[in-house]
């Protein structure tokens, strides 16, 4: 296994389109195709240079005005697929991380072995083992008429390095933070269902998905929810609108312990928002639900596994 460290960090929201465009140009040039790079990319035009984080629309329910189809994420299927890469091995005693994504029509077919490409910190017995994960996620997400609950215990999203992202609960139904020392400095841990992420944290002492400086500067692209909408870091920019209203249930039923309070934070009940150009995305937060509060888009719940949780 390789111990090479590291490929460049993953793209921020502003850089994502430039990142994949450059990658596709390189592929075309290598194949002997001519590429016209003189045409201005809409993502970098002078009329579209406003900071995305300062002009947003937030609704109690995810906005029905959010863009759908390929304009919902601002990327084509091929461009999104190009984002699923690892930075190489970060743990000499683990299998090398593997992830790949291809397009089947408008669907992303993602496969991975679930091994992180950042430092693994043991918080429970046993090390992550390579698994055979496969995800099928639309690249043309559509806002649903009603939100859908995320699984109580199971995969709710996938990171760009192929590691599964779970909701805020553990097997007990309680909040993952009710188990002292359960998570590493990066917000992930190994368990009976394999290695997975509950929170997207950063650390000055441990190599995580992102550095504290990166997430403080601007939202960074973490991965994609199973409904096809992107997930960005947001703990330094946004606050959740969920509040702890019954502390007695925190360790046994974290969804019942929390209530969505419209307007109390920056994000909607799914922990997302629609920006000025109609693009919807989820944002990680320092407090519950940490990543996703519910699915705003049309989603096949059975693809996530586990029982239903979330808004009640």
PDB file of C-alpha atoms in Angstrom:
ATOM      1  CA  UNK A   1       0.000   0.000   0.000  1.00  0.00           C
ATOM      2  CA  UNK A   2       1.125   3.529  -0.694  1.00  0.00           C
ATOM      3  CA  UNK A   3       2.056   6.114   1.924  1.00  0.00           C
ATOM      4  CA  UNK A   4       2.247   9.042  -0.460  1.00  0.00           C
ATOM      5  CA  UNK A   5       0.912  12.319   0.952  1.00  0.00           C
ATOM      6  CA  UNK A   6      -1.138  14.181  -0.527  1.00  0.00           C
ATOM      7  CA  UNK A   7      -2.869  15.342  -3.672  1.00  0.00           C
ATOM      8  CA  UNK A   8      -4.269  18.892  -3.640  1.00  0.00           C
ATOM      9  CA  UNK A   9      -7.145  19.665  -1.303  1.00  0.00           C
ATOM     10  CA  UNK A  10     -10.673  19.381  -2.633  1.00  0.00           C
ATOM     11  CA  UNK A  11     -12.246  22.364  -4.329  1.00  0.00           C
ATOM     12  CA  UNK A  12     -14.219  25.049  -2.573  1.00  0.00           C
ATOM     13  CA  UNK A  13     -17.649  25.997  -3.864  1.00  0.00           C
ATOM     14  CA  UNK A  14     -16.200  28.789  -6.016  1.00  0.00           C
ATOM     15  CA  UNK A  15     -13.344  26.629  -7.297  1.00  0.00           C
ATOM     16  CA  UNK A  16     -15.296  23.439  -8.039  1.00  0.00           C
ATOM     17  CA  UNK A  17     -16.335  24.382 -11.548  1.00  0.00           C
ATOM     18  CA  UNK A  18     -12.856  25.622 -12.480  1.00  0.00           C
ATOM     19  CA  UNK A  19     -11.354  22.433 -11.049  1.00  0.00           C
ATOM     20  CA  UNK A  20     -13.426  20.057 -13.143  1.00  0.00           C
ATOM     21  CA  UNK A  21     -13.239  22.230 -16.265  1.00  0.00           C
ATOM     22  CA  UNK A  22      -9.450  22.158 -16.111  1.00  0.00           C
ATOM     23  CA  UNK A  23      -9.495  18.399 -15.579  1.00  0.00           C
ATOM     24  CA  UNK A  24     -11.722  17.827 -18.606  1.00  0.00           C
ATOM     25  CA  UNK A  25      -9.570  20.090 -20.769  1.00  0.00           C
ATOM     26  CA  UNK A  26      -6.497  18.078 -19.784  1.00  0.00           C
ATOM     27  CA  UNK A  27      -8.218  14.843 -20.766  1.00  0.00           C
ATOM     28  CA  UNK A  28      -9.263  16.236 -24.138  1.00  0.00           C
ATOM     29  CA  UNK A  29      -5.794  17.600 -24.863  1.00  0.00           C
ATOM     30  CA  UNK A  30      -4.208  14.283 -23.921  1.00  0.00           C
ATOM     31  CA  UNK A  31      -6.577  12.587 -26.351  1.00  0.00           C
ATOM     32  CA  UNK A  32      -5.430  14.873 -29.148  1.00  0.00           C
ATOM     33  CA  UNK A  33      -8.575  16.976 -29.269  1.00  0.00           C
ATOM     34  CA  UNK A  34      -8.442  20.713 -29.824  1.00  0.00           C
ATOM     35  CA  UNK A  35      -9.961  22.756 -27.043  1.00  0.00           C
ATOM     36  CA  UNK A  36     -11.150  26.340 -27.336  1.00  0.00           C
ATOM     37  CA  UNK A  37     -10.349  27.982 -24.013  1.00  0.00           C
ATOM     38  CA  UNK A  38     -11.081  31.496 -25.158  1.00  0.00           C
ATOM     39  CA  UNK A  39     -14.775  31.334 -24.304  1.00  0.00           C
ATOM     40  CA  UNK A  40     -15.439  32.770 -20.886  1.00  0.00           C
ATOM     41  CA  UNK A  41     -16.777  30.258 -18.382  1.00  0.00           C
ATOM     42  CA  UNK A  42     -20.055  31.505 -16.909  1.00  0.00           C
ATOM     43  CA  UNK A  43     -18.714  30.631 -13.491  1.00  0.00           C
ATOM     44  CA  UNK A  44     -15.921  33.197 -13.881  1.00  0.00           C
ATOM     45  CA  UNK A  45     -17.696  35.941 -15.825  1.00  0.00           C
ATOM     46  CA  UNK A  46     -17.650  39.481 -14.477  1.00  0.00           C
ATOM     47  CA  UNK A  47     -21.391  39.357 -13.875  1.00  0.00           C
ATOM     48  CA  UNK A  48     -21.039  36.335 -11.587  1.00  0.00           C
ATOM     49  CA  UNK A  49     -18.229  37.192  -9.197  1.00  0.00           C
ATOM     50  CA  UNK A  50     -20.347  37.982  -6.147  1.00  0.00           C
ATOM     51  CA  UNK A  51     -19.387  35.921  -3.091  1.00  0.00           C
ATOM     52  CA  UNK A  52     -21.965  33.110  -2.882  1.00  0.00           C
ATOM     53  CA  UNK A  53     -21.968  33.211   0.896  1.00  0.00           C
ATOM     54  CA  UNK A  54     -23.327  36.745   1.134  1.00  0.00           C
ATOM     55  CA  UNK A  55     -26.448  36.645  -1.007  1.00  0.00           C
ATOM     56  CA  UNK A  56     -28.714  33.773  -0.119  1.00  0.00           C
ATOM     57  CA  UNK A  57     -32.368  32.907   0.250  1.00  0.00           C
ATOM     58  CA  UNK A  58     -33.442  30.889   3.261  1.00  0.00           C
ATOM     59  CA  UNK A  59     -36.888  29.364   3.725  1.00  0.00           C
ATOM     60  CA  UNK A  60     -38.440  27.290   6.483  1.00  0.00           C
ATOM     61  CA  UNK A  61     -39.038  24.578   3.912  1.00  0.00           C
ATOM     62  CA  UNK A  62     -36.482  24.102   1.132  1.00  0.00           C
ATOM     63  CA  UNK A  63     -37.331  26.597  -1.607  1.00  0.00           C
ATOM     64  CA  UNK A  64     -39.493  25.381  -4.456  1.00  0.00           C
ATOM     65  CA  UNK A  65     -37.759  28.044  -6.554  1.00  0.00           C
ATOM     66  CA  UNK A  66     -34.445  26.225  -6.380  1.00  0.00           C
ATOM     67  CA  UNK A  67     -33.031  25.266  -9.742  1.00  0.00           C
ATOM     68  CA  UNK A  68     -33.560  21.734 -11.006  1.00  0.00           C
ATOM     69  CA  UNK A  69     -31.770  19.513 -13.482  1.00  0.00           C
ATOM     70  CA  UNK A  70     -28.167  20.230 -14.486  1.00  0.00           C
ATOM     71  CA  UNK A  71     -28.495  23.829 -13.286  1.00  0.00           C
ATOM     72  CA  UNK A  72     -29.277  22.648  -9.759  1.00  0.00           C
ATOM     73  CA  UNK A  73     -25.600  22.037  -8.968  1.00  0.00           C
ATOM     74  CA  UNK A  74     -23.962  24.102 -11.702  1.00  0.00           C
ATOM     75  CA  UNK A  75     -22.050  21.057 -12.953  1.00  0.00           C
ATOM     76  CA  UNK A  76     -22.631  18.430 -15.607  1.00  0.00           C
ATOM     77  CA  UNK A  77     -22.635  14.754 -14.684  1.00  0.00           C
ATOM     78  CA  UNK A  78     -19.118  14.332 -16.092  1.00  0.00           C
ATOM     79  CA  UNK A  79     -17.866  17.323 -14.137  1.00  0.00           C
ATOM     80  CA  UNK A  80     -19.370  16.002 -10.920  1.00  0.00           C
ATOM     81  CA  UNK A  81     -17.920  12.532 -11.533  1.00  0.00           C
ATOM     82  CA  UNK A  82     -14.457  14.070 -11.923  1.00  0.00           C
ATOM     83  CA  UNK A  83     -14.665  15.388  -8.356  1.00  0.00           C
ATOM     84  CA  UNK A  84     -14.728  11.909  -6.812  1.00  0.00           C
ATOM     85  CA  UNK A  85     -11.037  11.301  -6.200  1.00  0.00           C
ATOM     86  CA  UNK A  86      -8.818  10.508  -3.234  1.00  0.00           C
ATOM     87  CA  UNK A  87      -5.679  12.319  -2.150  1.00  0.00           C
ATOM     88  CA  UNK A  88      -3.837   9.025  -1.799  1.00  0.00           C
ATOM     89  CA  UNK A  89      -3.076   6.925   1.235  1.00  0.00           C
ATOM     90  CA  UNK A  90      -2.939   8.665   4.596  1.00  0.00           C
ATOM     91  CA  UNK A  91      -2.621   5.550   6.761  1.00  0.00           C
ATOM     92  CA  UNK A  92       0.208   3.076   6.247  1.00  0.00           C
ATOM     93  CA  UNK A  93      -1.630   0.336   8.156  1.00  0.00           C
ATOM     94  CA  UNK A  94      -4.864   0.599   6.144  1.00  0.00           C
ATOM     95  CA  UNK A  95      -5.751  -0.342   2.589  1.00  0.00           C
ATOM     96  CA  UNK A  96      -5.322   2.444   0.085  1.00  0.00           C
ATOM     97  CA  UNK A  97      -8.510   4.490  -0.395  1.00  0.00           C
ATOM     98  CA  UNK A  98     -10.337   3.870  -3.655  1.00  0.00           C
ATOM     99  CA  UNK A  99     -13.191   5.764  -5.278  1.00  0.00           C
ATOM    100  CA  UNK A 100     -14.429   6.229  -8.823  1.00  0.00           C
ATOM    101  CA  UNK A 101     -17.494   7.714 -10.454  1.00  0.00           C
ATOM    102  CA  UNK A 102     -18.940   7.355 -13.930  1.00  0.00           C
ATOM    103  CA  UNK A 103     -22.091   8.604 -15.587  1.00  0.00           C
ATOM    104  CA  UNK A 104     -24.948   6.350 -16.604  1.00  0.00           C
ATOM    105  CA  UNK A 105     -27.237   8.776 -18.334  1.00  0.00           C
ATOM    106  CA  UNK A 106     -27.918  11.489 -15.769  1.00  0.00           C
ATOM    107  CA  UNK A 107     -27.018   9.231 -12.855  1.00  0.00           C
ATOM    108  CA  UNK A 108     -23.689   9.106 -11.067  1.00  0.00           C
ATOM    109  CA  UNK A 109     -22.500   5.562 -10.446  1.00  0.00           C
ATOM    110  CA  UNK A 110     -20.034   5.792  -7.565  1.00  0.00           C
ATOM    111  CA  UNK A 111     -17.966   2.926  -6.189  1.00  0.00           C
ATOM    112  CA  UNK A 112     -15.565   3.039  -3.266  1.00  0.00           C
ATOM    113  CA  UNK A 113     -13.929   0.914  -0.609  1.00  0.00           C
ATOM    114  CA  UNK A 114     -14.816   3.343   2.184  1.00  0.00           C
ATOM    115  CA  UNK A 115     -11.243   3.882   3.373  1.00  0.00           C
ATOM    116  CA  UNK A 116     -10.536   7.511   4.338  1.00  0.00           C
ATOM    117  CA  UNK A 117      -7.859   9.527   2.574  1.00  0.00           C
ATOM    118  CA  UNK A 118      -7.165  11.437   5.777  1.00  0.00           C
ATOM    119  CA  UNK A 119      -5.712  10.368   9.113  1.00  0.00           C
ATOM    120  CA  UNK A 120      -7.613   7.592  10.871  1.00  0.00           C
ATOM    121  CA  UNK A 121      -7.781   8.046  14.643  1.00  0.00           C
ATOM    122  CA  UNK A 122      -8.962   4.977  16.531  1.00  0.00           C
ATOM    123  CA  UNK A 123     -11.832   5.745  18.912  1.00  0.00           C
ATOM    124  CA  UNK A 124     -13.216   2.203  19.054  1.00  0.00           C
ATOM    125  CA  UNK A 125     -11.663  -1.260  18.702  1.00  0.00           C
ATOM    126  CA  UNK A 126     -10.791  -2.361  15.200  1.00  0.00           C
ATOM    127  CA  UNK A 127      -9.513  -0.560  12.124  1.00  0.00           C
ATOM    128  CA  UNK A 128     -11.504   0.322   8.998  1.00  0.00           C
ATOM    129  CA  UNK A 129     -11.693  -2.530   6.511  1.00  0.00           C
ATOM    130  CA  UNK A 130     -12.093  -2.141   2.773  1.00  0.00           C
ATOM    131  CA  UNK A 131     -15.714  -2.619   1.708  1.00  0.00           C
ATOM    132  CA  UNK A 132     -17.612  -2.698  -1.582  1.00  0.00           C
ATOM    133  CA  UNK A 133     -19.779   0.410  -1.684  1.00  0.00           C
ATOM    134  CA  UNK A 134     -21.861   1.440  -4.657  1.00  0.00           C
ATOM    135  CA  UNK A 135     -24.071   4.501  -4.868  1.00  0.00           C
ATOM    136  CA  UNK A 136     -26.366   5.714  -7.628  1.00  0.00           C
ATOM    137  CA  UNK A 137     -27.056   9.426  -7.302  1.00  0.00           C
ATOM    138  CA  UNK A 138     -28.750  11.692  -9.796  1.00  0.00           C
ATOM    139  CA  UNK A 139     -26.704  14.536 -11.254  1.00  0.00           C
ATOM    140  CA  UNK A 140     -29.916  16.433 -12.003  1.00  0.00           C
ATOM    141  CA  UNK A 141     -31.566  16.761  -8.577  1.00  0.00           C
ATOM    142  CA  UNK A 142     -35.118  18.024  -8.230  1.00  0.00           C
ATOM    143  CA  UNK A 143     -36.708  19.655  -5.198  1.00  0.00           C
ATOM    144  CA  UNK A 144     -39.392  17.447  -3.658  1.00  0.00           C
ATOM    145  CA  UNK A 145     -42.893  18.584  -2.718  1.00  0.00           C
ATOM    146  CA  UNK A 146     -42.209  17.341   0.812  1.00  0.00           C
ATOM    147  CA  UNK A 147     -38.968  16.686   2.652  1.00  0.00           C
ATOM    148  CA  UNK A 148     -37.861  13.117   3.347  1.00  0.00           C
ATOM    149  CA  UNK A 149     -36.310  11.903   6.590  1.00  0.00           C
ATOM    150  CA  UNK A 150     -32.689  10.800   6.653  1.00  0.00           C
ATOM    151  CA  UNK A 151     -32.021   7.306   8.028  1.00  0.00           C
ATOM    152  CA  UNK A 152     -31.684   6.873  11.779  1.00  0.00           C
ATOM    153  CA  UNK A 153     -28.653   4.694  11.192  1.00  0.00           C
ATOM    154  CA  UNK A 154     -27.296   4.320   7.701  1.00  0.00           C
ATOM    155  CA  UNK A 155     -25.853   6.139   4.746  1.00  0.00           C
ATOM    156  CA  UNK A 156     -27.307   9.577   4.027  1.00  0.00           C
ATOM    157  CA  UNK A 157     -24.595  10.887   1.717  1.00  0.00           C
ATOM    158  CA  UNK A 158     -21.151  10.123   0.327  1.00  0.00           C
ATOM    159  CA  UNK A 159     -17.977  12.185   0.588  1.00  0.00           C
ATOM    160  CA  UNK A 160     -15.773  12.860  -2.432  1.00  0.00           C
ATOM    161  CA  UNK A 161     -13.272  10.276  -1.176  1.00  0.00           C
ATOM    162  CA  UNK A 162     -16.018   7.642  -1.096  1.00  0.00           C
ATOM    163  CA  UNK A 163     -16.514   7.511   2.675  1.00  0.00           C
ATOM    164  CA  UNK A 164     -20.186   7.186   3.730  1.00  0.00           C
ATOM    165  CA  UNK A 165     -21.759  10.081   5.615  1.00  0.00           C
ATOM    166  CA  UNK A 166     -24.317   9.264   8.321  1.00  0.00           C
ATOM    167  CA  UNK A 167     -26.882  11.357  10.141  1.00  0.00           C
ATOM    168  CA  UNK A 168     -26.574  12.652  13.727  1.00  0.00           C
ATOM    169  CA  UNK A 169     -27.671   9.464  15.499  1.00  0.00           C
ATOM    170  CA  UNK A 170     -25.889   6.386  16.757  1.00  0.00           C
ATOM    171  CA  UNK A 171     -27.294   2.883  17.158  1.00  0.00           C
ATOM    172  CA  UNK A 172     -28.937   3.870  20.431  1.00  0.00           C
ATOM    173  CA  UNK A 173     -31.019   6.535  18.673  1.00  0.00           C
ATOM    174  CA  UNK A 174     -29.204   9.105  20.739  1.00  0.00           C
ATOM    175  CA  UNK A 175     -27.008  11.894  19.464  1.00  0.00           C
ATOM    176  CA  UNK A 176     -23.551  10.817  18.363  1.00  0.00           C
ATOM    177  CA  UNK A 177     -22.165  13.482  20.682  1.00  0.00           C
ATOM    178  CA  UNK A 178     -23.817  11.779  23.651  1.00  0.00           C
ATOM    179  CA  UNK A 179     -21.137   9.088  23.430  1.00  0.00           C
ATOM    180  CA  UNK A 180     -18.012  10.638  24.878  1.00  0.00           C
ATOM    181  CA  UNK A 181     -14.970  10.107  22.695  1.00  0.00           C
ATOM    182  CA  UNK A 182     -16.939   8.334  19.970  1.00  0.00           C
ATOM    183  CA  UNK A 183     -15.727  10.597  17.180  1.00  0.00           C
ATOM    184  CA  UNK A 184     -12.224  11.487  16.097  1.00  0.00           C
ATOM    185  CA  UNK A 185     -11.011  15.052  15.677  1.00  0.00           C
ATOM    186  CA  UNK A 186     -12.251  14.756  12.092  1.00  0.00           C
ATOM    187  CA  UNK A 187     -15.815  13.814  13.084  1.00  0.00           C
ATOM    188  CA  UNK A 188     -15.686  10.190  11.955  1.00  0.00           C
ATOM    189  CA  UNK A 189     -15.241   6.748  13.455  1.00  0.00           C
ATOM    190  CA  UNK A 190     -15.243   3.040  12.766  1.00  0.00           C
ATOM    191  CA  UNK A 191     -18.190   0.893  13.807  1.00  0.00           C
ATOM    192  CA  UNK A 192     -20.054  -2.368  13.163  1.00  0.00           C
ATOM    193  CA  UNK A 193     -21.346  -0.947   9.868  1.00  0.00           C
ATOM    194  CA  UNK A 194     -17.917   0.262   8.778  1.00  0.00           C
ATOM    195  CA  UNK A 195     -16.043   3.543   8.806  1.00  0.00           C
ATOM    196  CA  UNK A 196     -18.235   6.618   8.365  1.00  0.00           C
ATOM    197  CA  UNK A 197     -18.561  10.353   8.934  1.00  0.00           C
ATOM    198  CA  UNK A 198     -21.055  11.981  11.332  1.00  0.00           C
ATOM    199  CA  UNK A 199     -19.593  15.472  11.420  1.00  0.00           C
ATOM    200  CA  UNK A 200     -17.143  17.314   9.189  1.00  0.00           C
ATOM    201  CA  UNK A 201     -14.583  18.686  11.610  1.00  0.00           C
ATOM    202  CA  UNK A 202     -11.092  20.068  11.137  1.00  0.00           C
ATOM    203  CA  UNK A 203      -8.073  20.066  13.391  1.00  0.00           C
ATOM    204  CA  UNK A 204      -4.721  21.809  13.686  1.00  0.00           C
ATOM    205  CA  UNK A 205      -3.139  18.599  14.948  1.00  0.00           C
ATOM    206  CA  UNK A 206      -4.740  15.948  12.717  1.00  0.00           C
ATOM    207  CA  UNK A 207      -5.042  15.748   8.940  1.00  0.00           C
ATOM    208  CA  UNK A 208      -8.788  15.769   8.174  1.00  0.00           C
ATOM    209  CA  UNK A 209     -10.801  16.386   5.026  1.00  0.00           C
ATOM    210  CA  UNK A 210      -9.968  20.084   5.340  1.00  0.00           C
ATOM    211  CA  UNK A 211      -7.775  22.353   7.430  1.00  0.00           C
ATOM    212  CA  UNK A 212      -9.264  24.922   9.819  1.00  0.00           C
ATOM    213  CA  UNK A 213      -7.975  27.679   7.534  1.00  0.00           C
ATOM    214  CA  UNK A 214      -9.724  26.211   4.491  1.00  0.00           C
ATOM    215  CA  UNK A 215     -13.140  25.918   6.102  1.00  0.00           C
ATOM    216  CA  UNK A 216     -12.818  29.366   7.663  1.00  0.00           C
ATOM    217  CA  UNK A 217     -12.024  30.969   4.313  1.00  0.00           C
ATOM    218  CA  UNK A 218     -15.066  29.690   2.408  1.00  0.00           C
ATOM    219  CA  UNK A 219     -17.366  26.639   2.147  1.00  0.00           C
ATOM    220  CA  UNK A 220     -15.579  23.527   0.881  1.00  0.00           C
ATOM    221  CA  UNK A 221     -17.257  20.791  -1.150  1.00  0.00           C
ATOM    222  CA  UNK A 222     -17.572  17.696   1.050  1.00  0.00           C
ATOM    223  CA  UNK A 223     -19.652  15.363  -1.116  1.00  0.00           C
ATOM    224  CA  UNK A 224     -23.207  14.700  -2.249  1.00  0.00           C
ATOM    225  CA  UNK A 225     -26.404  13.673  -0.501  1.00  0.00           C
ATOM    226  CA  UNK A 226     -28.350  10.738  -1.901  1.00  0.00           C
ATOM    227  CA  UNK A 227     -30.847  13.161  -3.439  1.00  0.00           C
ATOM    228  CA  UNK A 228     -28.074  14.630  -5.602  1.00  0.00           C
ATOM    229  CA  UNK A 229     -27.599  17.971  -3.879  1.00  0.00           C
ATOM    230  CA  UNK A 230     -24.067  18.955  -2.817  1.00  0.00           C
ATOM    231  CA  UNK A 231     -22.836  19.274   0.744  1.00  0.00           C
ATOM    232  CA  UNK A 232     -20.429  22.032   1.744  1.00  0.00           C
ATOM    233  CA  UNK A 233     -18.717  22.906   4.976  1.00  0.00           C
ATOM    234  CA  UNK A 234     -20.546  25.736   6.667  1.00  0.00           C
ATOM    235  CA  UNK A 235     -19.831  25.736  10.394  1.00  0.00           C
ATOM    236  CA  UNK A 236     -17.785  28.926  10.036  1.00  0.00           C
ATOM    237  CA  UNK A 237     -20.397  30.660   7.866  1.00  0.00           C
ATOM    238  CA  UNK A 238     -23.846  29.375   8.883  1.00  0.00           C
ATOM    239  CA  UNK A 239     -25.810  28.263  11.916  1.00  0.00           C
ATOM    240  CA  UNK A 240     -28.398  25.513  12.197  1.00  0.00           C
ATOM    241  CA  UNK A 241     -32.037  26.368  12.886  1.00  0.00           C
ATOM    242  CA  UNK A 242     -32.472  23.304  15.097  1.00  0.00           C
ATOM    243  CA  UNK A 243     -32.462  23.815  18.863  1.00  0.00           C
ATOM    244  CA  UNK A 244     -32.083  21.404  21.760  1.00  0.00           C
ATOM    245  CA  UNK A 245     -35.470  21.604  23.480  1.00  0.00           C
ATOM    246  CA  UNK A 246     -35.454  18.441  25.622  1.00  0.00           C
ATOM    247  CA  UNK A 247     -32.007  17.612  26.952  1.00  0.00           C
ATOM    248  CA  UNK A 248     -33.332  14.497  28.692  1.00  0.00           C
ATOM    249  CA  UNK A 249     -33.754  12.801  25.299  1.00  0.00           C
ATOM    250  CA  UNK A 250     -30.349  13.798  23.898  1.00  0.00           C
ATOM    251  CA  UNK A 251     -28.785  10.394  24.575  1.00  0.00           C
ATOM    252  CA  UNK A 252     -31.792   8.270  23.605  1.00  0.00           C
ATOM    253  CA  UNK A 253     -33.734  10.054  20.835  1.00  0.00           C
ATOM    254  CA  UNK A 254     -31.878  13.040  19.479  1.00  0.00           C
ATOM    255  CA  UNK A 255     -34.560  13.903  16.897  1.00  0.00           C
ATOM    256  CA  UNK A 256     -37.182  14.179  19.638  1.00  0.00           C
ATOM    257  CA  UNK A 257     -34.711  16.159  21.726  1.00  0.00           C
ATOM    258  CA  UNK A 258     -34.357  18.825  19.048  1.00  0.00           C
ATOM    259  CA  UNK A 259     -36.901  21.119  17.399  1.00  0.00           C
ATOM    260  CA  UNK A 260     -36.648  23.069  14.180  1.00  0.00           C
ATOM    261  CA  UNK A 261     -37.208  26.742  14.973  1.00  0.00           C
ATOM    262  CA  UNK A 262     -37.740  28.768  11.834  1.00  0.00           C
ATOM    263  CA  UNK A 263     -35.550  31.844  11.668  1.00  0.00           C
ATOM    264  CA  UNK A 264     -33.403  30.906  14.645  1.00  0.00           C
ATOM    265  CA  UNK A 265     -30.459  30.164  12.372  1.00  0.00           C
ATOM    266  CA  UNK A 266     -29.305  30.633   8.807  1.00  0.00           C
ATOM    267  CA  UNK A 267     -30.425  27.328   7.294  1.00  0.00           C
ATOM    268  CA  UNK A 268     -33.724  25.585   6.547  1.00  0.00           C
ATOM    269  CA  UNK A 269     -34.901  22.430   8.309  1.00  0.00           C
ATOM    270  CA  UNK A 270     -32.806  20.237   6.009  1.00  0.00           C
ATOM    271  CA  UNK A 271     -29.689  22.270   6.899  1.00  0.00           C
ATOM    272  CA  UNK A 272     -29.527  23.853   3.468  1.00  0.00           C
ATOM    273  CA  UNK A 273     -30.255  27.041   1.601  1.00  0.00           C
ATOM    274  CA  UNK A 274     -30.795  28.346  -1.918  1.00  0.00           C
ATOM    275  CA  UNK A 275     -28.331  30.990  -3.068  1.00  0.00           C
ATOM    276  CA  UNK A 276     -28.963  33.942  -5.369  1.00  0.00           C
ATOM    277  CA  UNK A 277     -28.559  31.948  -8.585  1.00  0.00           C
ATOM    278  CA  UNK A 278     -31.063  29.307  -7.454  1.00  0.00           C
ATOM    279  CA  UNK A 279     -28.510  26.685  -6.440  1.00  0.00           C
ATOM    280  CA  UNK A 280     -29.514  24.614  -3.409  1.00  0.00           C
ATOM    281  CA  UNK A 281     -26.953  22.946  -1.157  1.00  0.00           C
ATOM    282  CA  UNK A 282     -26.593  21.514   2.326  1.00  0.00           C
ATOM    283  CA  UNK A 283     -24.092  22.979   4.778  1.00  0.00           C
ATOM    284  CA  UNK A 284     -22.399  21.344   7.727  1.00  0.00           C
ATOM    285  CA  UNK A 285     -22.924  23.014  11.088  1.00  0.00           C
ATOM    286  CA  UNK A 286     -21.314  22.932  14.510  1.00  0.00           C
ATOM    287  CA  UNK A 287     -24.602  21.895  16.105  1.00  0.00           C
ATOM    288  CA  UNK A 288     -27.371  19.385  15.345  1.00  0.00           C
ATOM    289  CA  UNK A 289     -28.020  18.010  12.756  1.00  0.00           C
ATOM    290  CA  UNK A 290     -24.342  18.539  11.811  1.00  0.00           C
ATOM    291  CA  UNK A 291     -24.706  17.627   8.114  1.00  0.00           C
ATOM    292  CA  UNK A 292     -28.251  16.966   6.840  1.00  0.00           C
ATOM    293  CA  UNK A 293     -31.545  17.514   8.650  1.00  0.00           C
ATOM    294  CA  UNK A 294     -33.689  15.922   5.934  1.00  0.00           C
ATOM    295  CA  UNK A 295     -33.651  15.416   2.176  1.00  0.00           C
ATOM    296  CA  UNK A 296     -34.909  18.446   0.296  1.00  0.00           C
ATOM    297  CA  UNK A 297     -34.766  16.684  -3.048  1.00  0.00           C
ATOM    298  CA  UNK A 298     -36.515  13.690  -4.545  1.00  0.00           C
ATOM    299  CA  UNK A 299     -34.752  10.628  -3.148  1.00  0.00           C
ATOM    300  CA  UNK A 300     -35.139   6.863  -3.000  1.00  0.00           C
ATOM    301  CA  UNK A 301     -35.096   6.283   0.761  1.00  0.00           C
ATOM    302  CA  UNK A 302     -34.325   2.582   0.346  1.00  0.00           C
ATOM    303  CA  UNK A 303     -31.002   3.508  -1.235  1.00  0.00           C
ATOM    304  CA  UNK A 304     -29.878   5.027   2.058  1.00  0.00           C
ATOM    305  CA  UNK A 305     -30.501   1.951   4.219  1.00  0.00           C
ATOM    306  CA  UNK A 306     -31.588   2.039   7.852  1.00  0.00           C
ATOM    307  CA  UNK A 307     -34.842   3.249   9.319  1.00  0.00           C
ATOM    308  CA  UNK A 308     -36.343   6.686   8.916  1.00  0.00           C
ATOM    309  CA  UNK A 309     -35.371   9.530  11.201  1.00  0.00           C
ATOM    310  CA  UNK A 310     -35.458  13.284  11.047  1.00  0.00           C
ATOM    311  CA  UNK A 311     -38.338  15.772  11.103  1.00  0.00           C
ATOM    312  CA  UNK A 312     -41.518  14.458  12.717  1.00  0.00           C
TER     313      UNK A 312
END
